[in-house]
Amino acid sequence: AQTVTQSQPEMSVQEAETVTLSCTYDTSENNYYLFWYKQPPSRQMILVIRQEAYKQQNATENRFSVNFQKAAKSFSLKISDSQLGDTAMYFCAFMSWDYGQNFVFGPGTRLSVLP
Amino acid sequence: DGGITQSPKYLFRKEGQNVTLSCEQNLNHDAMYWYRQDPGQGLRLIYYSQIVNDFQKGDIAEGYSVSREKKESFPLTVTSAQKNPTAFYLCASRFLKNSPLHFGNGTRLTVT
């Protein structure tokens, strides 16, 4: 079974600074997707970024980028130029390409952006 | 606008009563999911359905039931058999084949 670990329960960053959230996962599969979701205080889950495991190039979405290390089974999220609106819980998620295509979520990292 | 609607936003029930949480989507998504979220934990899968009239248990299905009579709707019933039902419940949907989950706004259920 797949597992997703986020080792940082809480983090904080100053506005305009850069912060990196860690995520590691365990799987024996070769084809899969990885995602970062954001859950602000409103509790709406919002997709931030996704990465296909077969792609070597790291995904980027504006101020959000990932560092995907397939051999190390690591998938960290970098937020550049942090904004107050980035304050949220961030969840890393794994989706198998084949079997069931169900999602496995990590426990989350609570990020606070400080003014 | 397309989206996923969960209702109500807050729900209060007495212990021993069954309660049904609504989830409707107009995104034409094939698959629908129910997750439970507790403080300090990630999302845990309760039930999911990939086609109408078919659904599968997730990791924590005990004390819950679902139905999928229409593609757009996937209601979740929290029965009196669920030992600790107070939680935040999220409904999600997606197209099959490698697409991300889209979430509703959630229902906060409190049982006293």
PDB file of C-alpha atoms in Angstrom:
ATOM      1  CA  ALA A   1       0.000   0.000   0.000  1.00  0.00           C
ATOM      2  CA  GLN A   2       1.111   3.513  -0.690  1.00  0.00           C
ATOM      3  CA  THR A   3       1.879   5.941   2.115  1.00  0.00           C
ATOM      4  CA  VAL A   4       2.514   9.668   2.070  1.00  0.00           C
ATOM      5  CA  THR A   5       4.520  11.430   4.771  1.00  0.00           C
ATOM      6  CA  GLN A   6       4.774  15.125   5.508  1.00  0.00           C
ATOM      7  CA  SER A   7       7.332  15.554   8.259  1.00  0.00           C
ATOM      8  CA  GLN A   8       6.640  19.219   9.017  1.00  0.00           C
ATOM      9  CA  PRO A   9       3.349  19.627  10.919  1.00  0.00           C
ATOM     10  CA  GLU A  10       3.728  23.411  11.022  1.00  0.00           C
ATOM     11  CA  MET A  11       5.859  26.019   9.283  1.00  0.00           C
ATOM     12  CA  SER A  12       5.971  29.765   9.091  1.00  0.00           C
ATOM     13  CA  VAL A  13       7.501  32.201   6.626  1.00  0.00           C
ATOM     14  CA  GLN A  14       7.747  35.935   6.324  1.00  0.00           C
ATOM     15  CA  GLU A  15       5.772  37.617   3.602  1.00  0.00           C
ATOM     16  CA  ALA A  16       7.740  37.823   0.315  1.00  0.00           C
ATOM     17  CA  GLU A  17      10.140  35.092   1.407  1.00  0.00           C
ATOM     18  CA  THR A  18      10.472  31.571  -0.015  1.00  0.00           C
ATOM     19  CA  VAL A  19       9.448  28.405   1.802  1.00  0.00           C
ATOM     20  CA  THR A  20       9.728  24.714   0.967  1.00  0.00           C
ATOM     21  CA  LEU A  21       7.312  22.053   2.203  1.00  0.00           C
ATOM     22  CA  SER A  22       8.489  18.455   2.270  1.00  0.00           C
ATOM     23  CA  CYS A  23       6.697  15.302   1.159  1.00  0.00           C
ATOM     24  CA  THR A  24       7.926  11.762   0.814  1.00  0.00           C
ATOM     25  CA  TYR A  25       5.980   8.746  -0.343  1.00  0.00           C
ATOM     26  CA  ASP A  26       6.353   5.042  -0.539  1.00  0.00           C
ATOM     27  CA  THR A  27       5.254   2.993  -3.524  1.00  0.00           C
ATOM     28  CA  SER A  28       6.425   0.081  -5.608  1.00  0.00           C
ATOM     29  CA  GLU A  29       4.712   1.432  -8.702  1.00  0.00           C
ATOM     30  CA  ASN A  30       6.472   3.173 -11.544  1.00  0.00           C
ATOM     31  CA  ASN A  31       3.600   5.196 -12.971  1.00  0.00           C
ATOM     32  CA  TYR A  32       1.697   7.601 -10.775  1.00  0.00           C
ATOM     33  CA  TYR A  33       0.724  11.211 -10.171  1.00  0.00           C
ATOM     34  CA  LEU A  34       1.589  13.480  -7.287  1.00  0.00           C
ATOM     35  CA  PHE A  35      -0.373  16.525  -6.193  1.00  0.00           C
ATOM     36  CA  TRP A  36      -0.247  19.390  -3.749  1.00  0.00           C
ATOM     37  CA  TYR A  37      -3.563  20.666  -2.441  1.00  0.00           C
ATOM     38  CA  LYS A  38      -4.100  23.806  -0.389  1.00  0.00           C
ATOM     39  CA  GLN A  39      -6.803  24.147   2.265  1.00  0.00           C
ATOM     40  CA  PRO A  40      -7.181  27.738   3.497  1.00  0.00           C
ATOM     41  CA  PRO A  41      -9.216  28.633   6.601  1.00  0.00           C
ATOM     42  CA  SER A  42     -12.366  28.424   4.471  1.00  0.00           C
ATOM     43  CA  ARG A  43     -11.587  24.668   4.283  1.00  0.00           C
ATOM     44  CA  GLN A  44     -12.066  24.562   0.521  1.00  0.00           C
ATOM     45  CA  MET A  45      -9.553  22.132  -0.981  1.00  0.00           C
ATOM     46  CA  ILE A  46      -7.756  23.735  -3.914  1.00  0.00           C
ATOM     47  CA  LEU A  47      -5.408  22.015  -6.342  1.00  0.00           C
ATOM     48  CA  VAL A  48      -2.071  23.809  -6.363  1.00  0.00           C
ATOM     49  CA  ILE A  49       0.106  21.733  -8.660  1.00  0.00           C
ATOM     50  CA  ARG A  50       0.492  18.236 -10.079  1.00  0.00           C
ATOM     51  CA  GLN A  51       3.346  16.130 -11.361  1.00  0.00           C
ATOM     52  CA  GLU A  52       3.312  13.064 -13.574  1.00  0.00           C
ATOM     53  CA  ALA A  53       5.937  10.573 -12.433  1.00  0.00           C
ATOM     54  CA  TYR A  54       7.055   9.812 -15.980  1.00  0.00           C
ATOM     55  CA  LYS A  55       8.009  13.451 -16.544  1.00  0.00           C
ATOM     56  CA  GLN A  56      11.489  14.424 -15.407  1.00  0.00           C
ATOM     57  CA  GLN A  57      10.786  18.137 -15.650  1.00  0.00           C
ATOM     58  CA  ASN A  58       9.539  19.682 -12.442  1.00  0.00           C
ATOM     59  CA  ALA A  59       6.076  21.238 -12.610  1.00  0.00           C
ATOM     60  CA  THR A  60       5.609  24.967 -12.014  1.00  0.00           C
ATOM     61  CA  GLU A  61       2.513  27.117 -11.556  1.00  0.00           C
ATOM     62  CA  ASN A  62       3.321  30.792 -11.141  1.00  0.00           C
ATOM     63  CA  ARG A  63       4.898  31.143  -7.658  1.00  0.00           C
ATOM     64  CA  PHE A  64       4.565  27.415  -6.923  1.00  0.00           C
ATOM     65  CA  SER A  65       7.066  24.830  -8.077  1.00  0.00           C
ATOM     66  CA  VAL A  66       8.008  21.311  -7.100  1.00  0.00           C
ATOM     67  CA  ASN A  67      11.238  19.419  -6.692  1.00  0.00           C
ATOM     68  CA  PHE A  68      10.418  15.880  -7.772  1.00  0.00           C
ATOM     69  CA  GLN A  69      13.066  13.296  -6.977  1.00  0.00           C
ATOM     70  CA  LYS A  70      11.674   9.978  -8.180  1.00  0.00           C
ATOM     71  CA  ALA A  71      14.503   7.768  -6.962  1.00  0.00           C
ATOM     72  CA  ALA A  72      14.330   9.327  -3.515  1.00  0.00           C
ATOM     73  CA  LYS A  73      10.504   9.309  -3.579  1.00  0.00           C
ATOM     74  CA  SER A  74      10.461  12.942  -2.633  1.00  0.00           C
ATOM     75  CA  PHE A  75       8.070  15.654  -3.802  1.00  0.00           C
ATOM     76  CA  SER A  76       8.640  19.025  -2.157  1.00  0.00           C
ATOM     77  CA  LEU A  77       6.683  22.215  -2.822  1.00  0.00           C
ATOM     78  CA  LYS A  78       8.416  25.573  -3.078  1.00  0.00           C
ATOM     79  CA  ILE A  79       6.411  28.747  -2.638  1.00  0.00           C
ATOM     80  CA  SER A  80       8.203  31.871  -3.814  1.00  0.00           C
ATOM     81  CA  ASP A  81       7.310  35.431  -2.843  1.00  0.00           C
ATOM     82  CA  SER A  82       4.971  34.175  -0.122  1.00  0.00           C
ATOM     83  CA  GLN A  83       1.725  36.083   0.288  1.00  0.00           C
ATOM     84  CA  LEU A  84      -0.658  36.328   3.221  1.00  0.00           C
ATOM     85  CA  GLY A  85      -3.210  34.417   1.157  1.00  0.00           C
ATOM     86  CA  ASP A  86      -0.881  31.431   1.078  1.00  0.00           C
ATOM     87  CA  THR A  87      -1.660  30.779   4.745  1.00  0.00           C
ATOM     88  CA  ALA A  88      -3.289  27.339   4.694  1.00  0.00           C
ATOM     89  CA  MET A  89      -2.918  23.634   5.276  1.00  0.00           C
ATOM     90  CA  TYR A  90      -1.018  21.985   2.464  1.00  0.00           C
ATOM     91  CA  PHE A  91      -1.595  18.338   1.627  1.00  0.00           C
ATOM     92  CA  CYS A  92       0.596  16.159  -0.524  1.00  0.00           C
ATOM     93  CA  ALA A  93      -1.280  13.413  -2.375  1.00  0.00           C
ATOM     94  CA  PHE A  94      -0.392  10.332  -4.397  1.00  0.00           C
ATOM     95  CA  MET A  95      -2.508   8.740  -7.102  1.00  0.00           C
ATOM     96  CA  SER A  96      -1.720   5.414  -8.647  1.00  0.00           C
ATOM     97  CA  TRP A  97      -1.771   5.352 -12.431  1.00  0.00           C
ATOM     98  CA  ASP A  98      -3.366   1.953 -12.574  1.00  0.00           C
ATOM     99  CA  TYR A  99      -4.834   0.287  -9.547  1.00  0.00           C
ATOM    100  CA  GLY A 100      -8.115   1.915  -8.582  1.00  0.00           C
ATOM    101  CA  GLN A 101      -6.686   5.376  -9.169  1.00  0.00           C
ATOM    102  CA  ASN A 102      -7.512   6.297  -5.599  1.00  0.00           C
ATOM    103  CA  PHE A 103      -5.772   9.086  -3.806  1.00  0.00           C
ATOM    104  CA  VAL A 104      -3.628   8.792  -0.688  1.00  0.00           C
ATOM    105  CA  PHE A 105      -3.133  11.988   1.289  1.00  0.00           C
ATOM    106  CA  GLY A 106      -0.410  12.991   3.697  1.00  0.00           C
ATOM    107  CA  PRO A 107      -1.279  14.435   7.130  1.00  0.00           C
ATOM    108  CA  GLY A 108      -0.692  18.011   6.011  1.00  0.00           C
ATOM    109  CA  THR A 109       1.581  20.927   6.848  1.00  0.00           C
ATOM    110  CA  ARG A 110       0.091  24.062   8.365  1.00  0.00           C
ATOM    111  CA  LEU A 111       1.786  27.085   6.784  1.00  0.00           C
ATOM    112  CA  SER A 112       1.513  30.544   8.286  1.00  0.00           C
ATOM    113  CA  VAL A 113       2.667  33.543   6.279  1.00  0.00           C
ATOM    114  CA  LEU A 114       3.629  36.343   8.642  1.00  0.00           C
ATOM    115  CA  PRO A 115       3.341  40.044   7.746  1.00  0.00           C
TER     116      PRO A 115
ATOM    117  CA  ASP B   1     -20.900  27.679 -13.114  1.00  0.00           C
ATOM    118  CA  GLY B   2     -19.867  24.047 -12.753  1.00  0.00           C
ATOM    119  CA  GLY B   3     -18.989  22.747  -9.362  1.00  0.00           C
ATOM    120  CA  ILE B   4     -19.639  20.460  -6.431  1.00  0.00           C
ATOM    121  CA  THR B   5     -22.293  21.426  -3.922  1.00  0.00           C
ATOM    122  CA  GLN B   6     -22.374  20.018  -0.441  1.00  0.00           C
ATOM    123  CA  SER B   7     -25.227  20.780   1.870  1.00  0.00           C
ATOM    124  CA  PRO B   8     -25.714  21.770   4.557  1.00  0.00           C
ATOM    125  CA  LYS B   9     -22.522  23.518   5.611  1.00  0.00           C
ATOM    126  CA  TYR B  10     -23.149  22.761   9.288  1.00  0.00           C
ATOM    127  CA  LEU B  11     -25.206  19.872  10.629  1.00  0.00           C
ATOM    128  CA  PHE B  12     -26.101  19.006  14.189  1.00  0.00           C
ATOM    129  CA  ARG B  13     -27.606  15.707  15.299  1.00  0.00           C
ATOM    130  CA  LYS B  14     -28.299  13.829  18.461  1.00  0.00           C
ATOM    131  CA  GLU B  15     -26.473  10.607  19.139  1.00  0.00           C
ATOM    132  CA  GLY B  16     -28.360   7.603  17.821  1.00  0.00           C
ATOM    133  CA  GLN B  17     -29.849   9.385  14.821  1.00  0.00           C
ATOM    134  CA  ASN B  18     -28.930   8.683  11.229  1.00  0.00           C
ATOM    135  CA  VAL B  19     -28.054  11.707   9.121  1.00  0.00           C
ATOM    136  CA  THR B  20     -27.571  12.145   5.388  1.00  0.00           C
ATOM    137  CA  LEU B  21     -25.065  14.533   3.821  1.00  0.00           C
ATOM    138  CA  SER B  22     -25.778  15.743   0.324  1.00  0.00           C
ATOM    139  CA  CYS B  23     -23.285  15.984  -2.541  1.00  0.00           C
ATOM    140  CA  GLU B  24     -24.240  17.101  -6.047  1.00  0.00           C
ATOM    141  CA  GLN B  25     -21.937  17.824  -8.990  1.00  0.00           C
ATOM    142  CA  ASN B  26     -22.631  19.319 -12.411  1.00  0.00           C
ATOM    143  CA  LEU B  27     -19.173  18.743 -13.842  1.00  0.00           C
ATOM    144  CA  ASN B  28     -20.196  15.519 -15.598  1.00  0.00           C
ATOM    145  CA  HIS B  29     -17.538  13.716 -13.581  1.00  0.00           C
ATOM    146  CA  ASP B  30     -17.564   9.944 -13.586  1.00  0.00           C
ATOM    147  CA  ALA B  31     -16.248   9.236 -10.127  1.00  0.00           C
ATOM    148  CA  MET B  32     -17.324  10.601  -6.778  1.00  0.00           C
ATOM    149  CA  TYR B  33     -15.739  10.269  -3.347  1.00  0.00           C
ATOM    150  CA  TRP B  34     -16.407  10.901   0.314  1.00  0.00           C
ATOM    151  CA  TYR B  35     -13.586  11.807   2.674  1.00  0.00           C
ATOM    152  CA  ARG B  36     -13.495  12.424   6.386  1.00  0.00           C
ATOM    153  CA  GLN B  37     -11.119  14.971   7.875  1.00  0.00           C
ATOM    154  CA  ASP B  38     -10.211  15.083  11.560  1.00  0.00           C
ATOM    155  CA  PRO B  39      -7.854  17.573  13.237  1.00  0.00           C
ATOM    156  CA  GLY B  40      -4.208  16.669  12.766  1.00  0.00           C
ATOM    157  CA  GLN B  41      -4.966  14.039  10.173  1.00  0.00           C
ATOM    158  CA  GLY B  42      -5.139  13.989   6.432  1.00  0.00           C
ATOM    159  CA  LEU B  43      -8.153  12.960   4.431  1.00  0.00           C
ATOM    160  CA  ARG B  44      -9.408   9.443   4.906  1.00  0.00           C
ATOM    161  CA  LEU B  45     -11.502   7.752   2.233  1.00  0.00           C
ATOM    162  CA  ILE B  46     -14.945   6.555   3.287  1.00  0.00           C
ATOM    163  CA  TYR B  47     -16.573   5.425   0.030  1.00  0.00           C
ATOM    164  CA  TYR B  48     -16.128   6.009  -3.653  1.00  0.00           C
ATOM    165  CA  SER B  49     -18.092   5.356  -6.818  1.00  0.00           C
ATOM    166  CA  GLN B  50     -16.790   5.199 -10.351  1.00  0.00           C
ATOM    167  CA  ILE B  51     -20.101   4.523 -12.123  1.00  0.00           C
ATOM    168  CA  VAL B  52     -23.793   4.816 -11.363  1.00  0.00           C
ATOM    169  CA  ASN B  53     -25.243   2.066  -9.184  1.00  0.00           C
ATOM    170  CA  ASP B  54     -21.795   0.905  -8.092  1.00  0.00           C
ATOM    171  CA  PHE B  55     -19.619   1.932  -5.158  1.00  0.00           C
ATOM    172  CA  GLN B  56     -16.746   0.582  -3.093  1.00  0.00           C
ATOM    173  CA  LYS B  57     -15.698   0.874   0.525  1.00  0.00           C
ATOM    174  CA  GLY B  58     -12.736   3.002   1.376  1.00  0.00           C
ATOM    175  CA  ASP B  59     -10.484   2.778   4.406  1.00  0.00           C
ATOM    176  CA  ILE B  60     -13.064   3.774   7.032  1.00  0.00           C
ATOM    177  CA  ALA B  61     -16.462   2.664   5.694  1.00  0.00           C
ATOM    178  CA  GLU B  62     -17.816   1.181   8.932  1.00  0.00           C
ATOM    179  CA  GLY B  63     -20.869   3.075  10.137  1.00  0.00           C
ATOM    180  CA  TYR B  64     -21.442   4.817   6.794  1.00  0.00           C
ATOM    181  CA  SER B  65     -23.553   4.050   3.737  1.00  0.00           C
ATOM    182  CA  VAL B  66     -23.873   5.606   0.282  1.00  0.00           C
ATOM    183  CA  SER B  67     -25.907   5.375  -2.893  1.00  0.00           C
ATOM    184  CA  ARG B  68     -25.221   6.405  -6.485  1.00  0.00           C
ATOM    185  CA  GLU B  69     -28.553   6.373  -8.293  1.00  0.00           C
ATOM    186  CA  LYS B  70     -27.628   9.315 -10.511  1.00  0.00           C
ATOM    187  CA  LYS B  71     -24.306  10.381 -11.965  1.00  0.00           C
ATOM    188  CA  GLU B  72     -24.656  13.809 -10.372  1.00  0.00           C
ATOM    189  CA  SER B  73     -25.452  12.711  -6.833  1.00  0.00           C
ATOM    190  CA  PHE B  74     -23.605  10.743  -4.146  1.00  0.00           C
ATOM    191  CA  PRO B  75     -25.275  11.136  -0.723  1.00  0.00           C
ATOM    192  CA  LEU B  76     -23.557   9.859   2.404  1.00  0.00           C
ATOM    193  CA  THR B  77     -25.527   8.522   5.380  1.00  0.00           C
ATOM    194  CA  VAL B  78     -23.844   8.533   8.749  1.00  0.00           C
ATOM    195  CA  THR B  79     -25.555   5.826  10.758  1.00  0.00           C
ATOM    196  CA  SER B  80     -25.850   5.390  14.503  1.00  0.00           C
ATOM    197  CA  ALA B  81     -23.266   2.613  14.184  1.00  0.00           C
ATOM    198  CA  GLN B  82     -20.524   5.163  13.497  1.00  0.00           C
ATOM    199  CA  LYS B  83     -18.831   5.485  16.883  1.00  0.00           C
ATOM    200  CA  ASN B  84     -17.313   8.933  16.466  1.00  0.00           C
ATOM    201  CA  PRO B  85     -19.192  10.766  13.708  1.00  0.00           C
ATOM    202  CA  THR B  86     -18.274  14.341  14.607  1.00  0.00           C
ATOM    203  CA  ALA B  87     -15.934  15.465  11.821  1.00  0.00           C
ATOM    204  CA  PHE B  88     -15.568  17.513   8.660  1.00  0.00           C
ATOM    205  CA  TYR B  89     -16.786  15.671   5.564  1.00  0.00           C
ATOM    206  CA  LEU B  90     -15.568  16.430   2.080  1.00  0.00           C
ATOM    207  CA  CYS B  91     -17.108  15.247  -1.159  1.00  0.00           C
ATOM    208  CA  ALA B  92     -15.001  15.135  -4.311  1.00  0.00           C
ATOM    209  CA  SER B  93     -15.352  14.116  -7.923  1.00  0.00           C
ATOM    210  CA  ARG B  94     -13.244  13.707 -11.024  1.00  0.00           C
ATOM    211  CA  PHE B  95     -13.113  12.274 -14.490  1.00  0.00           C
ATOM    212  CA  LEU B  96     -11.647   8.799 -14.659  1.00  0.00           C
ATOM    213  CA  LYS B  97      -8.220   8.357 -16.199  1.00  0.00           C
ATOM    214  CA  ASN B  98      -5.605  10.462 -14.550  1.00  0.00           C
ATOM    215  CA  SER B  99      -7.461  13.604 -13.580  1.00  0.00           C
ATOM    216  CA  PRO B 100      -7.261  15.396 -10.231  1.00  0.00           C
ATOM    217  CA  LEU B 101      -9.912  15.503  -7.544  1.00  0.00           C
ATOM    218  CA  HIS B 102     -12.244  18.487  -7.353  1.00  0.00           C
ATOM    219  CA  PHE B 103     -13.749  19.149  -3.945  1.00  0.00           C
ATOM    220  CA  GLY B 104     -16.932  20.583  -2.509  1.00  0.00           C
ATOM    221  CA  ASN B 105     -16.885  23.059   0.361  1.00  0.00           C
ATOM    222  CA  GLY B 106     -17.503  20.413   2.987  1.00  0.00           C
ATOM    223  CA  THR B 107     -20.039  19.712   5.722  1.00  0.00           C
ATOM    224  CA  ARG B 108     -19.187  20.025   9.395  1.00  0.00           C
ATOM    225  CA  LEU B 109     -21.160  17.382  11.304  1.00  0.00           C
ATOM    226  CA  THR B 110     -21.507  17.621  15.064  1.00  0.00           C
ATOM    227  CA  VAL B 111     -23.157  14.802  16.990  1.00  0.00           C
ATOM    228  CA  THR B 112     -23.929  15.293  20.683  1.00  0.00           C
TER     229      THR B 112
END
